[in-house]
Short mmCIF file of C-alpha atoms and ligand atoms in Angstrom, two decimals:
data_model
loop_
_atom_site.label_atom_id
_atom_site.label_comp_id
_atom_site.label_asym_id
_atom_site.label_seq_id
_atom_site.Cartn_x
_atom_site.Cartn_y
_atom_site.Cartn_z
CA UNK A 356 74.14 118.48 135.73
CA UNK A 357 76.38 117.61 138.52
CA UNK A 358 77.39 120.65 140.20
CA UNK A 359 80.45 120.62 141.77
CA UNK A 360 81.02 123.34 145.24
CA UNK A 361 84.55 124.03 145.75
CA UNK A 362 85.52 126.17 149.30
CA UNK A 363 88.40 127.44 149.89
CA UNK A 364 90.38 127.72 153.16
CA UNK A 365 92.93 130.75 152.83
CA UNK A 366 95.78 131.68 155.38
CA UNK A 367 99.12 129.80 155.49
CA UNK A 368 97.98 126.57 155.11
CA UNK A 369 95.52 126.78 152.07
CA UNK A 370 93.60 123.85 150.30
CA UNK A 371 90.96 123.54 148.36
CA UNK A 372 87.76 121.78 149.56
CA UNK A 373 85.30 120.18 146.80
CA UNK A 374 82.03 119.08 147.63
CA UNK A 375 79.77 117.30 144.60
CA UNK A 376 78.14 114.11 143.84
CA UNK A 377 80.17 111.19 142.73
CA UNK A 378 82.91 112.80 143.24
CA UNK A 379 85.05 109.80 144.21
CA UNK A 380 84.53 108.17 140.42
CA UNK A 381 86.59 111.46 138.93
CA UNK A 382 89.70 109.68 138.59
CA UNK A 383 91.36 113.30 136.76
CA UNK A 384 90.65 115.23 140.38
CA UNK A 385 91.33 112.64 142.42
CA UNK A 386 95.06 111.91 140.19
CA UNK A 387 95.58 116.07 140.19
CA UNK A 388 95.96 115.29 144.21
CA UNK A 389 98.86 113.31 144.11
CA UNK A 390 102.33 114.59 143.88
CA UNK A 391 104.44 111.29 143.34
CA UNK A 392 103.74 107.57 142.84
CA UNK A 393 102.49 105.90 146.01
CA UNK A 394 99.58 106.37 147.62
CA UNK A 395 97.73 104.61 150.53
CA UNK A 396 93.88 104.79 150.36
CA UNK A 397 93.27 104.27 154.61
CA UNK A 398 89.89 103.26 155.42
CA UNK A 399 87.38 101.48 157.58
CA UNK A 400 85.98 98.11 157.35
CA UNK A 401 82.39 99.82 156.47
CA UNK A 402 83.34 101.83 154.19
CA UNK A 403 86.37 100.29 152.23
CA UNK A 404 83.48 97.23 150.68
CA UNK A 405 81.50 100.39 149.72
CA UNK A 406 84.00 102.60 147.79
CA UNK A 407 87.66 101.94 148.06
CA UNK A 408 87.32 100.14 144.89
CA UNK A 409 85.69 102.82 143.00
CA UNK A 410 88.25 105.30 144.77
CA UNK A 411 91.10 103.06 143.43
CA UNK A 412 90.01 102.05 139.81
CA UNK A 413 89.11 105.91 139.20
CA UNK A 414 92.99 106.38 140.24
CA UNK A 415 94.63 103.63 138.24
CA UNK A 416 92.77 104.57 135.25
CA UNK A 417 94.39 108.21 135.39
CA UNK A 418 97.47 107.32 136.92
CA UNK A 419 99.06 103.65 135.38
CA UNK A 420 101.94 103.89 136.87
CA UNK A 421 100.36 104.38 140.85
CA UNK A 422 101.47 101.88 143.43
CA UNK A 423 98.24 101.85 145.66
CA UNK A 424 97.68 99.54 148.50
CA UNK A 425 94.95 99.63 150.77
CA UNK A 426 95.05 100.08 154.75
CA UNK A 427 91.87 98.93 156.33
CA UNK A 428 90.73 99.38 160.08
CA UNK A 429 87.63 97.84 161.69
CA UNK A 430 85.22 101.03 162.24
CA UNK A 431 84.79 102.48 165.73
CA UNK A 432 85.92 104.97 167.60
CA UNK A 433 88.04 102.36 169.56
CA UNK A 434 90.28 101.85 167.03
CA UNK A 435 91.18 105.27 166.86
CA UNK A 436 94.56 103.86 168.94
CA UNK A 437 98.29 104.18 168.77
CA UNK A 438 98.12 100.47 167.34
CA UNK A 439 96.27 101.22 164.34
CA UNK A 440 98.46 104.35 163.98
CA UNK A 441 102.04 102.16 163.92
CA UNK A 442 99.69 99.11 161.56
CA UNK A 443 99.48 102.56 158.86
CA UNK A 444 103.07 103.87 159.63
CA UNK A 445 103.92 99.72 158.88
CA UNK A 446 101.64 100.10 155.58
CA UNK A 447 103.38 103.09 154.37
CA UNK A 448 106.73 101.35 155.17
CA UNK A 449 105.66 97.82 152.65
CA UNK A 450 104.20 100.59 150.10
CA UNK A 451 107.52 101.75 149.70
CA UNK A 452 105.63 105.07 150.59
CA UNK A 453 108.54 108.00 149.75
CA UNK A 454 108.01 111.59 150.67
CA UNK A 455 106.29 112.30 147.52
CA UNK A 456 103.77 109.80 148.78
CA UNK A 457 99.89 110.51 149.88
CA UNK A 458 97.49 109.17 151.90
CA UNK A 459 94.09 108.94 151.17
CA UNK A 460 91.79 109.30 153.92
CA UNK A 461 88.66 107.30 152.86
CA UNK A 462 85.77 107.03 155.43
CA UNK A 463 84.52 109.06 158.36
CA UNK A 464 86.45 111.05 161.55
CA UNK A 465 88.28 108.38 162.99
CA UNK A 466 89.74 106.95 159.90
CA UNK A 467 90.54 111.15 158.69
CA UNK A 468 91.96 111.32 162.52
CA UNK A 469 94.02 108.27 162.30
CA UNK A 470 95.11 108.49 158.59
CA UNK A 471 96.04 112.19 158.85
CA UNK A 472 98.47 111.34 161.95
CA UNK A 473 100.04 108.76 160.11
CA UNK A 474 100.41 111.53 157.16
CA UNK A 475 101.93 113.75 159.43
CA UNK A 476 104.12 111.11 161.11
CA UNK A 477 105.39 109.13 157.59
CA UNK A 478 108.78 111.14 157.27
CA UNK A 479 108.33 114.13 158.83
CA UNK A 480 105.07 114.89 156.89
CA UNK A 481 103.48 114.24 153.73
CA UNK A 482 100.45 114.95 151.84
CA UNK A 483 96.78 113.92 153.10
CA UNK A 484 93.85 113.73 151.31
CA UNK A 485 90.66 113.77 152.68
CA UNK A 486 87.71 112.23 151.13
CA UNK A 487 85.25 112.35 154.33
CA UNK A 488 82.32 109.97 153.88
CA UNK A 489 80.45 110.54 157.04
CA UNK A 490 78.26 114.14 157.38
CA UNK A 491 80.29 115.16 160.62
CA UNK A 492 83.69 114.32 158.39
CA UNK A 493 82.09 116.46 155.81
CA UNK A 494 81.11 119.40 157.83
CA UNK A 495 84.04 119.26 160.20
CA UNK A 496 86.93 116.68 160.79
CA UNK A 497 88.41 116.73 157.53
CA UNK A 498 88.44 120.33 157.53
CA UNK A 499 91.15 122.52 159.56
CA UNK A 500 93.95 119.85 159.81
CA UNK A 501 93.60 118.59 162.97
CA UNK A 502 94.82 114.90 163.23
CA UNK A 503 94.87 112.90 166.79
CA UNK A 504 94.74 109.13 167.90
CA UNK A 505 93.18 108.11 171.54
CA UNK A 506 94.66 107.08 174.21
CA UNK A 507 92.85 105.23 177.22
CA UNK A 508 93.75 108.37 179.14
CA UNK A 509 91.96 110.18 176.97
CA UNK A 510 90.22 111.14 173.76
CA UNK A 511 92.72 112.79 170.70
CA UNK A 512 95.48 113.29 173.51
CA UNK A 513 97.98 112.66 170.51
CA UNK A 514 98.26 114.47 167.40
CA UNK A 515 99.22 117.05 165.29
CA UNK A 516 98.22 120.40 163.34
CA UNK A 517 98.85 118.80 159.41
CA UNK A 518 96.03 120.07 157.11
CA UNK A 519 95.00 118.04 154.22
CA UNK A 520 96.42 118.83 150.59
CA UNK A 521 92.43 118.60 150.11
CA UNK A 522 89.57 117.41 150.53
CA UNK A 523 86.51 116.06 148.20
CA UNK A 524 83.60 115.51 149.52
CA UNK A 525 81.29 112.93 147.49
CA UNK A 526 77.53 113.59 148.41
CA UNK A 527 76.80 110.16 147.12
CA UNK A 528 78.16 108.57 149.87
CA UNK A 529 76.04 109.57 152.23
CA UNK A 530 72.99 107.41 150.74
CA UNK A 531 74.94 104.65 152.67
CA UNK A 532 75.52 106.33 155.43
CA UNK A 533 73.60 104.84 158.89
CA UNK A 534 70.69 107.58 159.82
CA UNK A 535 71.61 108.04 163.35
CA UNK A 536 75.35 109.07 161.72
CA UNK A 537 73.51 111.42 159.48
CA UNK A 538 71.69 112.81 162.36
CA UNK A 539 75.16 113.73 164.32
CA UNK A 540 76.04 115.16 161.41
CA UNK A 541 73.49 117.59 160.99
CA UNK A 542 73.99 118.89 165.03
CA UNK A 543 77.41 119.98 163.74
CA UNK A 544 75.75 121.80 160.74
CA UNK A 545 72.97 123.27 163.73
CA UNK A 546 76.27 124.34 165.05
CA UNK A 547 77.70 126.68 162.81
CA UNK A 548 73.96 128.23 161.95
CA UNK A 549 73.86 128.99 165.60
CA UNK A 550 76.66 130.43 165.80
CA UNK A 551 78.00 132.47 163.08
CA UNK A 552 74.60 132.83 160.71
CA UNK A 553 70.84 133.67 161.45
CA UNK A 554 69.97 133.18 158.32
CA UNK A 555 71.46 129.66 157.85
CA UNK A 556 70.21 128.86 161.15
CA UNK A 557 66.80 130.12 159.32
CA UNK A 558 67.19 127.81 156.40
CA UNK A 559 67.80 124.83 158.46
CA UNK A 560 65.01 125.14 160.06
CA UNK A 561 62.89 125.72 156.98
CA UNK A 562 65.09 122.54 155.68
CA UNK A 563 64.93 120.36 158.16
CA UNK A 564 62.52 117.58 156.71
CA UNK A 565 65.10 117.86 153.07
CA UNK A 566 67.90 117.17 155.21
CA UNK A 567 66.71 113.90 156.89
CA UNK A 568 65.36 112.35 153.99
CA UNK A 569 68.72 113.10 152.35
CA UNK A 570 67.68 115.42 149.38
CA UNK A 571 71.04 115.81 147.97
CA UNK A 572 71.25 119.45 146.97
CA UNK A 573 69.48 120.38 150.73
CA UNK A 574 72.57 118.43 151.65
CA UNK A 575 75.32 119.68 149.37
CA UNK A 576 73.98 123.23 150.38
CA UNK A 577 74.56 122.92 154.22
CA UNK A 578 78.03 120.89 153.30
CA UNK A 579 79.26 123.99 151.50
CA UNK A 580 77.68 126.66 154.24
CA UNK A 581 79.27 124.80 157.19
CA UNK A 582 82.84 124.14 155.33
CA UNK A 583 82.80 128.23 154.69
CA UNK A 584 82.35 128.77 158.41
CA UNK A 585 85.06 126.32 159.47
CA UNK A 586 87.28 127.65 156.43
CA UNK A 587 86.89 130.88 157.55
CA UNK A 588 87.71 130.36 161.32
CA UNK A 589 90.27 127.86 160.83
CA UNK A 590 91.88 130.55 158.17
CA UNK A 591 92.39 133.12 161.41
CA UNK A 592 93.39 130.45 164.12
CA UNK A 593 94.76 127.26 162.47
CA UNK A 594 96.29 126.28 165.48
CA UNK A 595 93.41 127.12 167.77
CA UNK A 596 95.16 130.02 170.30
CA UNK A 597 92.14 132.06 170.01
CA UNK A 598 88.65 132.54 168.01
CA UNK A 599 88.73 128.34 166.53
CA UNK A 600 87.62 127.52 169.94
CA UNK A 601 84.21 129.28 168.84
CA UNK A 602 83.51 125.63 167.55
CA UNK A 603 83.16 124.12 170.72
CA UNK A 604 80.42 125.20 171.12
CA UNK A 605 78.63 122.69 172.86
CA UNK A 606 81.53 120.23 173.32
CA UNK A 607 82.19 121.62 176.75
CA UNK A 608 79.02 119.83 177.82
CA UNK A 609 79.04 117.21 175.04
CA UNK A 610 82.96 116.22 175.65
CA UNK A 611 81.76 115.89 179.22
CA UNK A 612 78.80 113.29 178.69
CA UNK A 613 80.77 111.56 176.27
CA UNK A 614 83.61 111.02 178.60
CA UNK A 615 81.51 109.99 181.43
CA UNK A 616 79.38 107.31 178.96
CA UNK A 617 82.84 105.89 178.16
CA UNK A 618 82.68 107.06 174.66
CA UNK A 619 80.05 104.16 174.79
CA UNK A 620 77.96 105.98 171.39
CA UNK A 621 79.96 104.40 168.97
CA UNK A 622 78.60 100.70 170.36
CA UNK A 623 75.27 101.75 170.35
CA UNK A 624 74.76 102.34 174.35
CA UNK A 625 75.51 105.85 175.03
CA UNK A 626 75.33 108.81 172.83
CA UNK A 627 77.55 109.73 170.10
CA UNK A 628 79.72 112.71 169.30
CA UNK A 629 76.81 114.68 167.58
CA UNK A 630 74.27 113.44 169.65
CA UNK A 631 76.34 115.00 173.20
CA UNK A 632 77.13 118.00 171.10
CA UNK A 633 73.41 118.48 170.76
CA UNK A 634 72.83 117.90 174.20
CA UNK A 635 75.57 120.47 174.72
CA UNK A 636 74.48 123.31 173.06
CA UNK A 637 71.38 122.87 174.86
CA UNK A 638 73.01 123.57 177.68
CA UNK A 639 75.48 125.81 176.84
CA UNK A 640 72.37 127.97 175.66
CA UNK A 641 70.55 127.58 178.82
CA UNK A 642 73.69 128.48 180.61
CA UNK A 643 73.42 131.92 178.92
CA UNK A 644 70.02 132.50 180.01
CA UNK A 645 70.68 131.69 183.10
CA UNK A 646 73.56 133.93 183.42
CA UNK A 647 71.43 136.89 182.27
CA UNK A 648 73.03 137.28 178.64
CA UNK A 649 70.28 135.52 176.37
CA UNK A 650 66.75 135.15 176.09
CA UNK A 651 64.72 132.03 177.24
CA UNK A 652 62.69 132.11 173.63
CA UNK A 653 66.60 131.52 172.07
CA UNK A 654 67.25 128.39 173.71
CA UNK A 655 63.77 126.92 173.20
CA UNK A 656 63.73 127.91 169.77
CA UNK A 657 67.42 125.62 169.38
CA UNK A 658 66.57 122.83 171.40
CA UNK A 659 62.94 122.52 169.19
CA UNK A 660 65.18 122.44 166.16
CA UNK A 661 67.37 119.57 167.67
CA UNK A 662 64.49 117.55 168.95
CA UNK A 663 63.11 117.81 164.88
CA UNK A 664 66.21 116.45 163.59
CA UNK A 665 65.64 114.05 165.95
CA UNK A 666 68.66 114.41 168.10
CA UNK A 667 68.49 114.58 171.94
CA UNK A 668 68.37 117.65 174.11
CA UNK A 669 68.82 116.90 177.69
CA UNK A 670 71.38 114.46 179.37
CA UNK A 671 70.81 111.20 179.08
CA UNK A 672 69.29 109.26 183.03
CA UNK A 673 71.47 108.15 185.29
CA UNK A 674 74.36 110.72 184.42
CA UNK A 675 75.12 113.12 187.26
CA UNK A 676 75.50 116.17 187.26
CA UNK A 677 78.33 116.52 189.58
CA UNK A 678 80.48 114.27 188.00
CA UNK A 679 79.92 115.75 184.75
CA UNK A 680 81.42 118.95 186.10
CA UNK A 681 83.95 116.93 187.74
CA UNK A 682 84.72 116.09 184.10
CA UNK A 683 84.51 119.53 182.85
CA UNK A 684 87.22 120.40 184.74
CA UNK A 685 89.72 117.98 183.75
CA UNK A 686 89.04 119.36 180.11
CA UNK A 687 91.14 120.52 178.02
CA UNK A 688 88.93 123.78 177.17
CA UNK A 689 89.12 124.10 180.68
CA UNK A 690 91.88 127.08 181.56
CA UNK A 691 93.58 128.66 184.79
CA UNK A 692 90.51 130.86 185.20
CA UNK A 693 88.16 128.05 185.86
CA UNK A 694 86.01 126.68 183.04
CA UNK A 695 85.54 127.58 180.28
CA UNK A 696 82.30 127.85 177.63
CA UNK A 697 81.06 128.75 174.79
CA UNK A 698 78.21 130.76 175.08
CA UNK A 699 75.06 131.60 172.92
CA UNK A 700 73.56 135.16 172.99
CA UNK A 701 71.33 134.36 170.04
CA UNK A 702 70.86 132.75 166.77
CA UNK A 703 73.96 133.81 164.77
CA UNK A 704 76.22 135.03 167.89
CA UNK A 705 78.11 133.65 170.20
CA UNK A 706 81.22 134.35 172.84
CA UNK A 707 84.11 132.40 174.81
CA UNK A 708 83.56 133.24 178.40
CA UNK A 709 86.44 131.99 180.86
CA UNK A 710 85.47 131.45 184.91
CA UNK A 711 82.50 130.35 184.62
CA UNK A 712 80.29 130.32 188.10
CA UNK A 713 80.34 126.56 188.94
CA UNK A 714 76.89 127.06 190.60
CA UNK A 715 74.91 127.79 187.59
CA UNK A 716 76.73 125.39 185.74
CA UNK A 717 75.41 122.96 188.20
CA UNK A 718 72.14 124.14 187.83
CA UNK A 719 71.22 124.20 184.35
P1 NAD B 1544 83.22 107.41 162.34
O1 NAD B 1544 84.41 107.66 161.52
O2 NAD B 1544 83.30 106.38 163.38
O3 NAD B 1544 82.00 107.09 161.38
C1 NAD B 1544 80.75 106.77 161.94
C2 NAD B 1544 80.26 105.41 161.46
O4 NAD B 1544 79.71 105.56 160.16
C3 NAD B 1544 81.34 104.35 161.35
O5 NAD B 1544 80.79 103.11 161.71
C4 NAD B 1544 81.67 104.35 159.86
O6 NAD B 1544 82.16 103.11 159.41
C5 NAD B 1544 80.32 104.65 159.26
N1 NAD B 1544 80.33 105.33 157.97
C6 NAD B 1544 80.96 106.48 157.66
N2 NAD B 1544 80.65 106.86 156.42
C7 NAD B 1544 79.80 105.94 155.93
C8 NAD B 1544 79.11 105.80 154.70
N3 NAD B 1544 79.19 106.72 153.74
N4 NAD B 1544 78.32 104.71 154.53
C9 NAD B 1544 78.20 103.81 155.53
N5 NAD B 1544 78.80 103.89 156.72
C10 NAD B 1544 79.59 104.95 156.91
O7 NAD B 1544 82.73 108.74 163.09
P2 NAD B 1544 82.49 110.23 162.60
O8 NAD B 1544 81.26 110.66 163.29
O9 NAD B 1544 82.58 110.36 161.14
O10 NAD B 1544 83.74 110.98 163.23
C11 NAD B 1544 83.97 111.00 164.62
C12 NAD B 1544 85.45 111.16 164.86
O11 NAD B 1544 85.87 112.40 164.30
C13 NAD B 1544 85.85 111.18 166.32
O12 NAD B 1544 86.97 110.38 166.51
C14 NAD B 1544 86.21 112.64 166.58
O13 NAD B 1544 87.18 112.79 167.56
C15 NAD B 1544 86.71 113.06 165.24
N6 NAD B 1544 86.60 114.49 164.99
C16 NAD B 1544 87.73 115.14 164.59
C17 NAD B 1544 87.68 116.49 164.32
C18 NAD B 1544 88.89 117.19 163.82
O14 NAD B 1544 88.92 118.42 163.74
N7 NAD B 1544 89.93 116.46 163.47
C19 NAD B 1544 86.48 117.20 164.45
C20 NAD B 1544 85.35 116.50 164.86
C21 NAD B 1544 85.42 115.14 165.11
ZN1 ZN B 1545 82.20 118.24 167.26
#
């Protein structure tokens, strides 16, 4: 039986979130999406030989009268640039795209990024789908509606708050999907155990071994879990003024290694997204012993999980610490009062602290 998850993310803004296996061959669902007659499936040139024909002959067959066309960028995170953005705005324009139009955001963060800008863009604003093919899209890009391109200034320094009409989430695809990708992934699903749930934190650990080898219902379970916890936040702060920045934790730490590497992870020489994250929390967990509000055991028990998924804990050689914090600083967590962390008082809990002492920071 193919059991099909379905989240939901309340508030203003909500949508529907369905997570199942070959999901992306269910023409009806995928049709039930679109409001008018063109749609653009945007994807990546790993992904798009992989399923953008399934994606597209499930539509056609529900929907004759579609006009489809198909928007491909070459993957990496350095495409993620204002130059792919106007090549989608220019596909939308030969598609005819009207406001009734969708895009179709087929592949993993950068093309749900990109693809969701250009949905927010196309006339003021029209409907997004997301159909996330990469863990981390799974458990956290496609969900909450935040869209951004790059800029060589900076990482997502333009973009906009457009949430996705929805998003389905096919399991299946992640057979394909490269094992160190899975393995970033499955930091962000660490993530929300370690912060908002013991006892998911608990099963992942029990899990651990499932999850690697890609058991799909291990999967589809920790999928579901971590879309309820970014649901739920992203419910009370879509537009991140308070308790949404609970989800970085880690990134202070992990935006900051990634920055300094060059955002080198995505060509294989420095660490990716998930990877720093783990690093991250690492620290961000040490950080709170250090500062007297967590207990040693807590931090070893975390990093022990990362190091079994098989994810880094400590910063890569050859980084410095000092101009990692120089880094920190220039962040946009980073506030008047100094920097800024997430910190972890235990499995399941977690707080924002603001002015943080740069000396300990250095330290850990
Ligand atoms: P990605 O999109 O680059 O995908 C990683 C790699 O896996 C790519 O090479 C891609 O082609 C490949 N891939 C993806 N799915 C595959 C599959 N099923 N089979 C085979 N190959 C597959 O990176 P990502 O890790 O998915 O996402 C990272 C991006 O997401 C970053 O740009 C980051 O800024 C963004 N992000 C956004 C948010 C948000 O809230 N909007 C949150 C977190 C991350
Ligand atoms: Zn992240």
């Amino acid at each position: 039986m193919n059991t099909v998850r379905t989240v939901k993310v309340g508030g203003d803004y909500h949508y529907t979130i369905a997570i199942g296996a070959d999901l992306l061959a269910d023409g009806a669902r995928l049709a039930h999406m679109l409001r008018g007659r063109h749609a653009l499936v945007v994807s990546d040139g790993n992904i798009a030989p992989l399923y953008a024909d399934r994606v597209e002959a499930a539509l056609r067959a529900a929907r004759p009268d579609l006009v489809l066309q198909r928007f491909v960028i070459p993957p990496g995170e350095q495409e993620k640039t204002l130059a792919r953005f106007g090549e989608c705005l220019e596909a939308l324009a030969s598609l005819g795209a009207t406001r009734d139009a969708t895009v179709l955001a087929l592949g993993g963060g950068v093309v749900g990024d990109l693809a969701g800008f250009a949905a927010a863009c196309w006339m003021r604003g029209i409907d997004c789908v997301q159909l996330p093919t990469s863990l981390l899209a799974m458990v956290d890009s496609s969900v909450g509606g935040k869209t951004a391109v790059d800029l060589p200034a900076g990482k997502n320094l333009v973009g906009a708050f457009h949430p996705p009409r929805a998003v389905i989430a096919d399991t299946s695809t992640l057979r394909t999907l490269p094992d160190r990708e899975l393995r970033a992934g499955l930091a962000e699903v660490v993530k929300y155990g370690a912060i908002f749930d013991a006892h998911f934190l608990h099963w992942i650990e029990g899990h651990a071994e499932a999850l690697l080898a890609r058991d799909e219902a291990a999967l589809a379970h920790a999928i579901a879990l971590s879309c309820e916890y970014k649901a739920d936040v992203v419910a009370r702060d879509p537009f991140e003024h308070g308790d949404r920045a609970m989800l970085n934790f880690g990134h202070t730490f992990g935006h900051a290694i990634e920055s300094e590497q060059g955002y080198a992870g995505t060509t294989g020489e420095g660490l990716n997204h998930g990877e720093a994250v783990a690093v991250g929390m690492v620290l961000a967990a040490r950080l709170a012993t250090a500062l007297g509000m967590a207990p040693t055991e807590d931090a070893d028990r975390l990093q022990a999980l990362l190091q079994r998924l098989g994810l880094p804990t400590a910063i890569p050689v050859g980084l410095a610490p000092e101009s990692l914090l120089a880094r920190m600083r220039l962040d946009k967590k980073a506030d008047a009062r100094g920097l800024r962390f997430v910190l972890w008082t235990g499995a399941g809990k977690a707080c924002i602290t603001s002015g943080v002492d740069e000396g300990a920071v250095l330290r850990v």
